[in-house]
PDB file of C-alpha atoms in Angstrom:
ATOM      1  CA  UNK A 223       4.326 -79.101 243.960  1.00 55.00           C
ATOM      2  CA  UNK A 224       0.815 -77.667 244.312  1.00 72.00           C
ATOM      3  CA  UNK A 225       1.544 -74.339 241.512  1.00 92.00           C
ATOM      4  CA  UNK A 226       2.043 -70.943 242.377  1.00 95.00           C
ATOM      5  CA  UNK A 227       1.043 -69.411 245.551  1.00 96.00           C
ATOM      6  CA  UNK A 228       0.127 -66.106 246.395  1.00 97.00           C
ATOM      7  CA  UNK A 229      -0.759 -64.460 249.719  1.00 97.00           C
ATOM      8  CA  UNK A 230      -2.973 -63.347 251.204  1.00 97.00           C
ATOM      9  CA  UNK A 231      -5.923 -63.657 248.881  1.00 95.00           C
ATOM     10  CA  UNK A 232      -7.468 -60.384 250.171  1.00 97.00           C
ATOM     11  CA  UNK A 233      -6.130 -57.766 251.326  1.00 98.00           C
ATOM     12  CA  UNK A 234      -8.254 -54.042 252.565  1.00 98.00           C
ATOM     13  CA  UNK A 235      -6.102 -51.592 253.731  1.00 98.00           C
ATOM     14  CA  UNK A 236      -6.803 -47.769 254.477  1.00 98.00           C
ATOM     15  CA  UNK A 237      -5.145 -45.308 252.271  1.00 98.00           C
ATOM     16  CA  UNK A 238      -1.580 -44.639 253.625  1.00 97.00           C
ATOM     17  CA  UNK A 239      -0.838 -47.781 254.800  1.00 98.00           C
ATOM     18  CA  UNK A 240       1.983 -50.100 253.495  1.00 98.00           C
ATOM     19  CA  UNK A 241       1.383 -53.735 252.416  1.00 98.00           C
ATOM     20  CA  UNK A 242       3.452 -56.709 251.722  1.00 98.00           C
ATOM     21  CA  UNK A 243       2.469 -59.482 249.381  1.00 98.00           C
ATOM     22  CA  UNK A 244       4.086 -62.832 248.767  1.00 98.00           C
ATOM     23  CA  UNK A 245       4.185 -65.172 245.894  1.00 98.00           C
ATOM     24  CA  UNK A 246       5.571 -69.103 246.115  1.00 97.00           C
ATOM     25  CA  UNK A 247       6.578 -70.289 242.548  1.00 96.00           C
ATOM     26  CA  UNK A 248       6.905 -73.628 240.791  1.00 94.00           C
ATOM     27  CA  UNK A 249       9.751 -74.360 242.756  1.00 91.00           C
ATOM     28  CA  UNK A 250      12.324 -75.663 239.661  1.00 90.00           C
ATOM     29  CA  UNK A 251      11.243 -72.223 238.064  1.00 92.00           C
ATOM     30  CA  UNK A 252      13.890 -69.810 237.655  1.00 91.00           C
ATOM     31  CA  UNK A 253      12.282 -67.028 236.524  1.00 92.00           C
ATOM     32  CA  UNK A 254       9.023 -64.859 238.980  1.00 95.00           C
ATOM     33  CA  UNK A 255       6.673 -62.701 237.357  1.00 95.00           C
ATOM     34  CA  UNK A 256       4.161 -60.087 238.934  1.00 96.00           C
ATOM     35  CA  UNK A 257       1.622 -58.370 237.058  1.00 96.00           C
ATOM     36  CA  UNK A 258      -1.045 -55.936 238.339  1.00 96.00           C
ATOM     37  CA  UNK A 259      -4.713 -56.059 236.891  1.00 96.00           C
ATOM     38  CA  UNK A 260      -7.752 -53.801 237.295  1.00 95.00           C
ATOM     39  CA  UNK A 261     -11.186 -54.373 236.926  1.00 91.00           C
ATOM     40  CA  UNK A 262     -11.936 -55.528 232.892  1.00 89.00           C
ATOM     41  CA  UNK A 263      -8.678 -55.368 232.158  1.00 93.00           C
ATOM     42  CA  UNK A 264      -5.880 -58.145 230.660  1.00 94.00           C
ATOM     43  CA  UNK A 265      -2.446 -57.982 233.358  1.00 95.00           C
ATOM     44  CA  UNK A 266      -0.129 -55.638 232.880  1.00 94.00           C
ATOM     45  CA  UNK A 267       3.573 -56.686 233.287  1.00 93.00           C
ATOM     46  CA  UNK A 268       5.230 -54.994 236.331  1.00 94.00           C
ATOM     47  CA  UNK A 269       8.247 -56.949 237.272  1.00 94.00           C
ATOM     48  CA  UNK A 270      10.462 -59.702 236.518  1.00 92.00           C
ATOM     49  CA  UNK A 271      13.301 -61.993 238.060  1.00 94.00           C
ATOM     50  CA  UNK A 272      15.381 -64.651 237.258  1.00 92.00           C
ATOM     51  CA  UNK A 273      16.465 -66.164 239.990  1.00 92.00           C
ATOM     52  CA  UNK A 274      17.360 -63.612 242.736  1.00 93.00           C
ATOM     53  CA  UNK A 275      17.986 -60.402 239.898  1.00 93.00           C
ATOM     54  CA  UNK A 276      15.479 -58.088 238.982  1.00 92.00           C
ATOM     55  CA  UNK A 277      16.097 -57.866 235.648  1.00 89.00           C
ATOM     56  CA  UNK A 278      13.075 -55.617 234.170  1.00 88.00           C
ATOM     57  CA  UNK A 279      10.888 -53.311 235.880  1.00 90.00           C
ATOM     58  CA  UNK A 280       7.493 -51.540 234.521  1.00 89.00           C
ATOM     59  CA  UNK A 281       7.390 -47.793 234.368  1.00 86.00           C
ATOM     60  CA  UNK A 282       4.142 -48.480 235.992  1.00 81.00           C
ATOM     61  CA  UNK A 283       5.780 -49.625 239.040  1.00 85.00           C
ATOM     62  CA  UNK A 284       6.426 -46.103 241.228  1.00 88.00           C
ATOM     63  CA  UNK A 285       8.679 -45.577 243.630  1.00 92.00           C
ATOM     64  CA  UNK A 286       6.258 -46.182 246.220  1.00 95.00           C
ATOM     65  CA  UNK A 287       6.682 -50.242 244.702  1.00 96.00           C
ATOM     66  CA  UNK A 288       9.559 -52.535 245.517  1.00 95.00           C
ATOM     67  CA  UNK A 289      10.511 -56.180 244.749  1.00 96.00           C
ATOM     68  CA  UNK A 290      12.192 -59.171 245.926  1.00 96.00           C
ATOM     69  CA  UNK A 291      13.486 -62.391 245.651  1.00 96.00           C
ATOM     70  CA  UNK A 292      15.686 -62.996 248.106  1.00 91.00           C
ATOM     71  CA  UNK A 293      17.525 -66.352 247.399  1.00 87.00           C
ATOM     72  CA  UNK A 294      16.207 -66.784 244.408  1.00 86.00           C
ATOM     73  CA  UNK A 295      12.907 -68.068 245.669  1.00 91.00           C
ATOM     74  CA  UNK A 296       9.903 -66.765 246.877  1.00 96.00           C
ATOM     75  CA  UNK A 297       9.306 -62.841 246.021  1.00 98.00           C
ATOM     76  CA  UNK A 298       7.634 -60.184 248.197  1.00 98.00           C
ATOM     77  CA  UNK A 299       6.306 -57.311 246.897  1.00 98.00           C
ATOM     78  CA  UNK A 300       5.715 -54.279 249.063  1.00 97.00           C
ATOM     79  CA  UNK A 301       3.248 -51.062 248.502  1.00 97.00           C
ATOM     80  CA  UNK A 302       4.171 -47.904 250.239  1.00 97.00           C
ATOM     81  CA  UNK A 303       1.843 -45.120 251.050  1.00 97.00           C
ATOM     82  CA  UNK A 304      -1.267 -47.022 249.476  1.00 97.00           C
ATOM     83  CA  UNK A 305      -3.390 -45.026 246.886  1.00 96.00           C
ATOM     84  CA  UNK A 306      -6.895 -45.965 246.253  1.00 96.00           C
ATOM     85  CA  UNK A 307      -5.604 -45.920 242.305  1.00 95.00           C
ATOM     86  CA  UNK A 308      -3.166 -49.349 243.759  1.00 96.00           C
ATOM     87  CA  UNK A 309      -6.809 -51.171 244.491  1.00 97.00           C
ATOM     88  CA  UNK A 310      -6.181 -53.925 241.802  1.00 97.00           C
ATOM     89  CA  UNK A 311      -5.612 -57.540 241.172  1.00 97.00           C
ATOM     90  CA  UNK A 312      -1.758 -58.784 241.743  1.00 97.00           C
ATOM     91  CA  UNK A 313      -0.863 -61.500 240.257  1.00 97.00           C
ATOM     92  CA  UNK A 314       2.474 -63.718 240.455  1.00 97.00           C
ATOM     93  CA  UNK A 315       3.306 -66.214 237.403  1.00 95.00           C
ATOM     94  CA  UNK A 316       6.589 -68.282 237.281  1.00 94.00           C
ATOM     95  CA  UNK A 317       8.108 -70.254 234.327  1.00 90.00           C
ATOM     96  CA  UNK A 318      11.871 -71.894 233.249  1.00 86.00           C
ATOM     97  CA  UNK A 319      13.708 -69.541 231.165  1.00 80.00           C
ATOM     98  CA  UNK A 320      13.306 -70.813 227.603  1.00 73.00           C
ATOM     99  CA  UNK A 321      10.052 -72.110 228.156  1.00 70.00           C
ATOM    100  CA  UNK A 322       7.604 -69.293 228.136  1.00 65.00           C
ATOM    101  CA  UNK A 323       4.761 -71.560 229.330  1.00 78.00           C
ATOM    102  CA  UNK A 324       3.388 -69.208 232.517  1.00 86.00           C
ATOM    103  CA  UNK A 325       1.977 -70.602 235.575  1.00 91.00           C
ATOM    104  CA  UNK A 326      -0.108 -68.241 237.089  1.00 94.00           C
ATOM    105  CA  UNK A 327      -1.199 -67.875 240.831  1.00 95.00           C
ATOM    106  CA  UNK A 328      -4.764 -66.822 242.093  1.00 93.00           C
ATOM    107  CA  UNK A 329      -3.654 -63.568 243.035  1.00 95.00           C
ATOM    108  CA  UNK A 330      -3.944 -61.428 245.760  1.00 97.00           C
ATOM    109  CA  UNK A 331      -7.168 -58.538 245.462  1.00 96.00           C
ATOM    110  CA  UNK A 332      -5.728 -55.202 246.855  1.00 98.00           C
ATOM    111  CA  UNK A 333      -8.541 -52.910 247.924  1.00 98.00           C
ATOM    112  CA  UNK A 334      -7.408 -49.351 249.419  1.00 98.00           C
ATOM    113  CA  UNK A 335     -10.387 -47.382 251.327  1.00 97.00           C
TER     114      UNK A 335
ATOM    115  CA  UNK B 173       4.773 -50.637 222.115  1.00 69.00           C
ATOM    116  CA  UNK B 174       3.053 -54.000 220.808  1.00 77.00           C
ATOM    117  CA  UNK B 175      -0.660 -53.821 220.756  1.00 84.00           C
ATOM    118  CA  UNK B 176      -2.949 -57.029 221.474  1.00 91.00           C
ATOM    119  CA  UNK B 177      -6.015 -56.811 220.123  1.00 94.00           C
ATOM    120  CA  UNK B 178      -9.033 -59.600 221.071  1.00 97.00           C
ATOM    121  CA  UNK B 179     -12.209 -59.946 219.450  1.00 97.00           C
ATOM    122  CA  UNK B 180     -14.968 -60.117 220.057  1.00 97.00           C
ATOM    123  CA  UNK B 181     -14.762 -58.212 223.787  1.00 96.00           C
ATOM    124  CA  UNK B 182     -18.203 -60.932 225.091  1.00 96.00           C
ATOM    125  CA  UNK B 183     -19.736 -63.307 223.923  1.00 97.00           C
ATOM    126  CA  UNK B 184     -22.737 -64.886 225.299  1.00 97.00           C
ATOM    127  CA  UNK B 185     -23.909 -68.935 223.967  1.00 96.00           C
ATOM    128  CA  UNK B 186     -25.909 -71.287 224.660  1.00 97.00           C
ATOM    129  CA  UNK B 187     -24.820 -74.502 226.069  1.00 97.00           C
ATOM    130  CA  UNK B 188     -23.450 -76.527 223.433  1.00 97.00           C
ATOM    131  CA  UNK B 189     -23.108 -74.326 220.868  1.00 98.00           C
ATOM    132  CA  UNK B 190     -19.477 -73.553 218.942  1.00 97.00           C
ATOM    133  CA  UNK B 191     -17.544 -70.553 218.908  1.00 97.00           C
ATOM    134  CA  UNK B 192     -14.338 -68.262 218.146  1.00 98.00           C
ATOM    135  CA  UNK B 193     -12.352 -66.290 219.261  1.00 98.00           C
ATOM    136  CA  UNK B 194     -10.069 -64.296 217.698  1.00 98.00           C
ATOM    137  CA  UNK B 195      -6.524 -62.357 218.829  1.00 97.00           C
ATOM    138  CA  UNK B 196      -4.382 -59.650 216.276  1.00 95.00           C
ATOM    139  CA  UNK B 197      -0.692 -58.539 217.378  1.00 88.00           C
ATOM    140  CA  UNK B 198       0.593 -55.431 215.764  1.00 85.00           C
ATOM    141  CA  UNK B 199       3.962 -56.878 215.636  1.00 80.00           C
ATOM    142  CA  UNK B 200       6.055 -59.954 215.330  1.00 74.00           C
ATOM    143  CA  UNK B 201       5.736 -61.853 218.507  1.00 74.00           C
ATOM    144  CA  UNK B 202       6.700 -66.199 219.271  1.00 73.00           C
ATOM    145  CA  UNK B 203       5.392 -68.300 221.799  1.00 79.00           C
ATOM    146  CA  UNK B 204       1.812 -66.916 221.595  1.00 87.00           C
ATOM    147  CA  UNK B 205      -0.659 -68.564 224.640  1.00 91.00           C
ATOM    148  CA  UNK B 206      -3.807 -68.309 225.738  1.00 96.00           C
ATOM    149  CA  UNK B 207      -5.631 -68.217 229.106  1.00 96.00           C
ATOM    150  CA  UNK B 208      -8.725 -68.748 230.649  1.00 97.00           C
ATOM    151  CA  UNK B 209      -9.571 -66.364 233.455  1.00 96.00           C
ATOM    152  CA  UNK B 210     -11.851 -68.142 235.601  1.00 90.00           C
ATOM    153  CA  UNK B 211     -15.087 -66.273 238.161  1.00 85.00           C
ATOM    154  CA  UNK B 212     -12.574 -66.213 241.013  1.00 84.00           C
ATOM    155  CA  UNK B 213      -9.852 -64.812 239.024  1.00 87.00           C
ATOM    156  CA  UNK B 214      -7.585 -68.015 238.567  1.00 89.00           C
ATOM    157  CA  UNK B 215      -5.617 -67.905 235.108  1.00 93.00           C
ATOM    158  CA  UNK B 216      -5.079 -71.064 233.840  1.00 93.00           C
ATOM    159  CA  UNK B 217      -3.108 -71.532 230.955  1.00 92.00           C
ATOM    160  CA  UNK B 218      -4.663 -72.715 227.609  1.00 95.00           C
ATOM    161  CA  UNK B 219      -2.238 -73.110 225.422  1.00 93.00           C
ATOM    162  CA  UNK B 220       1.389 -72.182 224.503  1.00 89.00           C
ATOM    163  CA  UNK B 221       1.337 -71.837 220.546  1.00 89.00           C
ATOM    164  CA  UNK B 222       3.825 -70.051 218.724  1.00 85.00           C
ATOM    165  CA  UNK B 223       2.535 -71.441 215.241  1.00 89.00           C
ATOM    166  CA  UNK B 224      -0.005 -73.902 214.006  1.00 94.00           C
ATOM    167  CA  UNK B 225      -2.323 -75.660 216.124  1.00 96.00           C
ATOM    168  CA  UNK B 226      -3.111 -77.428 218.914  1.00 96.00           C
ATOM    169  CA  UNK B 227      -6.069 -79.273 220.282  1.00 97.00           C
ATOM    170  CA  UNK B 228      -6.840 -80.017 223.731  1.00 95.00           C
ATOM    171  CA  UNK B 229     -10.280 -81.993 223.941  1.00 96.00           C
ATOM    172  CA  UNK B 230     -12.825 -79.391 223.217  1.00 97.00           C
ATOM    173  CA  UNK B 231     -10.376 -76.480 222.584  1.00 97.00           C
ATOM    174  CA  UNK B 232      -8.513 -76.113 219.673  1.00 98.00           C
ATOM    175  CA  UNK B 233      -6.183 -73.294 218.495  1.00 97.00           C
ATOM    176  CA  UNK B 234      -4.304 -71.486 215.393  1.00 96.00           C
ATOM    177  CA  UNK B 235      -1.558 -69.580 215.334  1.00 94.00           C
ATOM    178  CA  UNK B 236      -0.694 -67.660 211.944  1.00 93.00           C
ATOM    179  CA  UNK B 237       2.555 -65.967 212.704  1.00 88.00           C
ATOM    180  CA  UNK B 238       3.479 -64.530 209.668  1.00 89.00           C
ATOM    181  CA  UNK B 239      -0.311 -63.270 209.269  1.00 92.00           C
ATOM    182  CA  UNK B 240       0.064 -62.155 213.015  1.00 91.00           C
ATOM    183  CA  UNK B 241      -3.328 -63.597 214.821  1.00 94.00           C
ATOM    184  CA  UNK B 242      -4.199 -66.751 216.460  1.00 96.00           C
ATOM    185  CA  UNK B 243      -7.631 -67.938 216.759  1.00 97.00           C
ATOM    186  CA  UNK B 244      -8.965 -69.961 219.764  1.00 98.00           C
ATOM    187  CA  UNK B 245     -11.946 -72.365 218.814  1.00 98.00           C
ATOM    188  CA  UNK B 246     -14.435 -74.042 221.397  1.00 97.00           C
ATOM    189  CA  UNK B 247     -16.492 -76.736 220.471  1.00 97.00           C
ATOM    190  CA  UNK B 248     -19.918 -77.832 222.126  1.00 97.00           C
ATOM    191  CA  UNK B 249     -19.531 -74.952 225.043  1.00 97.00           C
ATOM    192  CA  UNK B 250     -20.242 -75.669 228.819  1.00 97.00           C
ATOM    193  CA  UNK B 251     -21.194 -73.505 231.537  1.00 96.00           C
ATOM    194  CA  UNK B 252     -17.846 -74.267 233.564  1.00 94.00           C
ATOM    195  CA  UNK B 253     -16.071 -72.383 230.135  1.00 96.00           C
ATOM    196  CA  UNK B 254     -17.922 -69.080 231.404  1.00 95.00           C
ATOM    197  CA  UNK B 255     -15.132 -66.406 231.893  1.00 95.00           C
ATOM    198  CA  UNK B 256     -12.551 -64.475 230.286  1.00 97.00           C
ATOM    199  CA  UNK B 257     -10.018 -65.427 227.639  1.00 98.00           C
ATOM    200  CA  UNK B 258      -7.065 -63.984 227.195  1.00 97.00           C
ATOM    201  CA  UNK B 259      -4.521 -63.774 224.389  1.00 95.00           C
ATOM    202  CA  UNK B 260      -0.892 -62.989 225.161  1.00 92.00           C
ATOM    203  CA  UNK B 261       2.602 -63.055 223.891  1.00 86.00           C
ATOM    204  CA  UNK B 262       6.222 -61.850 224.406  1.00 79.00           C
ATOM    205  CA  UNK B 263       7.292 -59.601 221.851  1.00 67.00           C
ATOM    206  CA  UNK B 264       9.749 -61.375 219.293  1.00 61.00           C
ATOM    207  CA  UNK B 265      13.421 -60.058 220.704  1.00 65.00           C
ATOM    208  CA  UNK B 266      12.673 -59.897 224.560  1.00 64.00           C
ATOM    209  CA  UNK B 267      14.652 -62.239 226.112  1.00 62.00           C
ATOM    210  CA  UNK B 268      12.767 -61.646 229.152  1.00 64.00           C
ATOM    211  CA  UNK B 269       9.525 -63.201 228.556  1.00 73.00           C
ATOM    212  CA  UNK B 270       7.258 -60.348 229.716  1.00 83.00           C
ATOM    213  CA  UNK B 271       4.104 -61.022 228.241  1.00 88.00           C
ATOM    214  CA  UNK B 272       1.740 -58.643 226.137  1.00 89.00           C
ATOM    215  CA  UNK B 273      -1.865 -59.217 227.118  1.00 93.00           C
ATOM    216  CA  UNK B 274      -4.838 -58.358 224.974  1.00 94.00           C
ATOM    217  CA  UNK B 275      -8.332 -56.751 226.831  1.00 95.00           C
ATOM    218  CA  UNK B 276     -10.067 -60.557 226.850  1.00 97.00           C
ATOM    219  CA  UNK B 277     -13.235 -61.778 225.490  1.00 97.00           C
ATOM    220  CA  UNK B 278     -15.865 -62.287 227.765  1.00 97.00           C
ATOM    221  CA  UNK B 279     -17.901 -65.732 227.526  1.00 97.00           C
ATOM    222  CA  UNK B 280     -20.965 -66.748 229.099  1.00 96.00           C
ATOM    223  CA  UNK B 281     -22.628 -69.838 228.592  1.00 97.00           C
ATOM    224  CA  UNK B 282     -26.065 -70.181 229.650  1.00 97.00           C
ATOM    225  CA  UNK B 283     -27.644 -74.026 230.553  1.00 95.00           C
TER     226      UNK B 283
END
C-alpha cells in the first residue's frame, strides 16, 4: 500500500466550471476525511465518511460541494460552478475507527481563474 | 467551538539549534497529534500523543492534557526540518475523529 493517493495534484479551472477530485485511501482504513487549506492557515474540516456513509459535513461545505464514497473505497469531491474563493489545497486523509492516527494524501491544489 | 493556538507563529533557526513549539487548546481534547507539512504540501503525522511524552529520533513531544497544552521539541535541527508544524486534536466527545487544527508554526532552518 502506497498511502493515501490524490488526483490530480494541480487543477486550474475557469470560474463557473465544475471540477472533481479523487482520493484513494489506505485500503484497510474505513474512515475518509476531506479538508481544505488556504494559504497561511491550518486545514479545515469539510466532511468525513465511515465506509460509504457520509456522517458529518461542515458548514463550509456549501450546496456547490458534493462528496461521495461509493462502496466505501475511493472518494470523490466535486465542486460545481467554481468561484475564486474555492482556490485552495484540498486534502484527503484516512484512518481506522477508534484510531485517530491520520494519514494524509499530498493534496490537490485548485486554482480558479 | 474549540480553539487551538500555536506559538510561535514563525521561527528561524541556525542548523544545529534546538527549539520548542507550543500548542494550547481551549477545551478538553483527546488524541492530540503533531504534523509536519513540507514545502510541497504533504502533511506527515509526527506524533499521536494524547498524554505523556514520546520520542522519535531528534523529535519528542509532551502533552499535559489536564493543563490543555502540548509541546514539540526539535533538537539539533536540520534544514530538512523546515516547513510548517501543526498540532491538531478531535473534540473529546466527537466520535468521528474530526480534527481541529492550529494555525501552525512555520520553521525555517538555515544552513
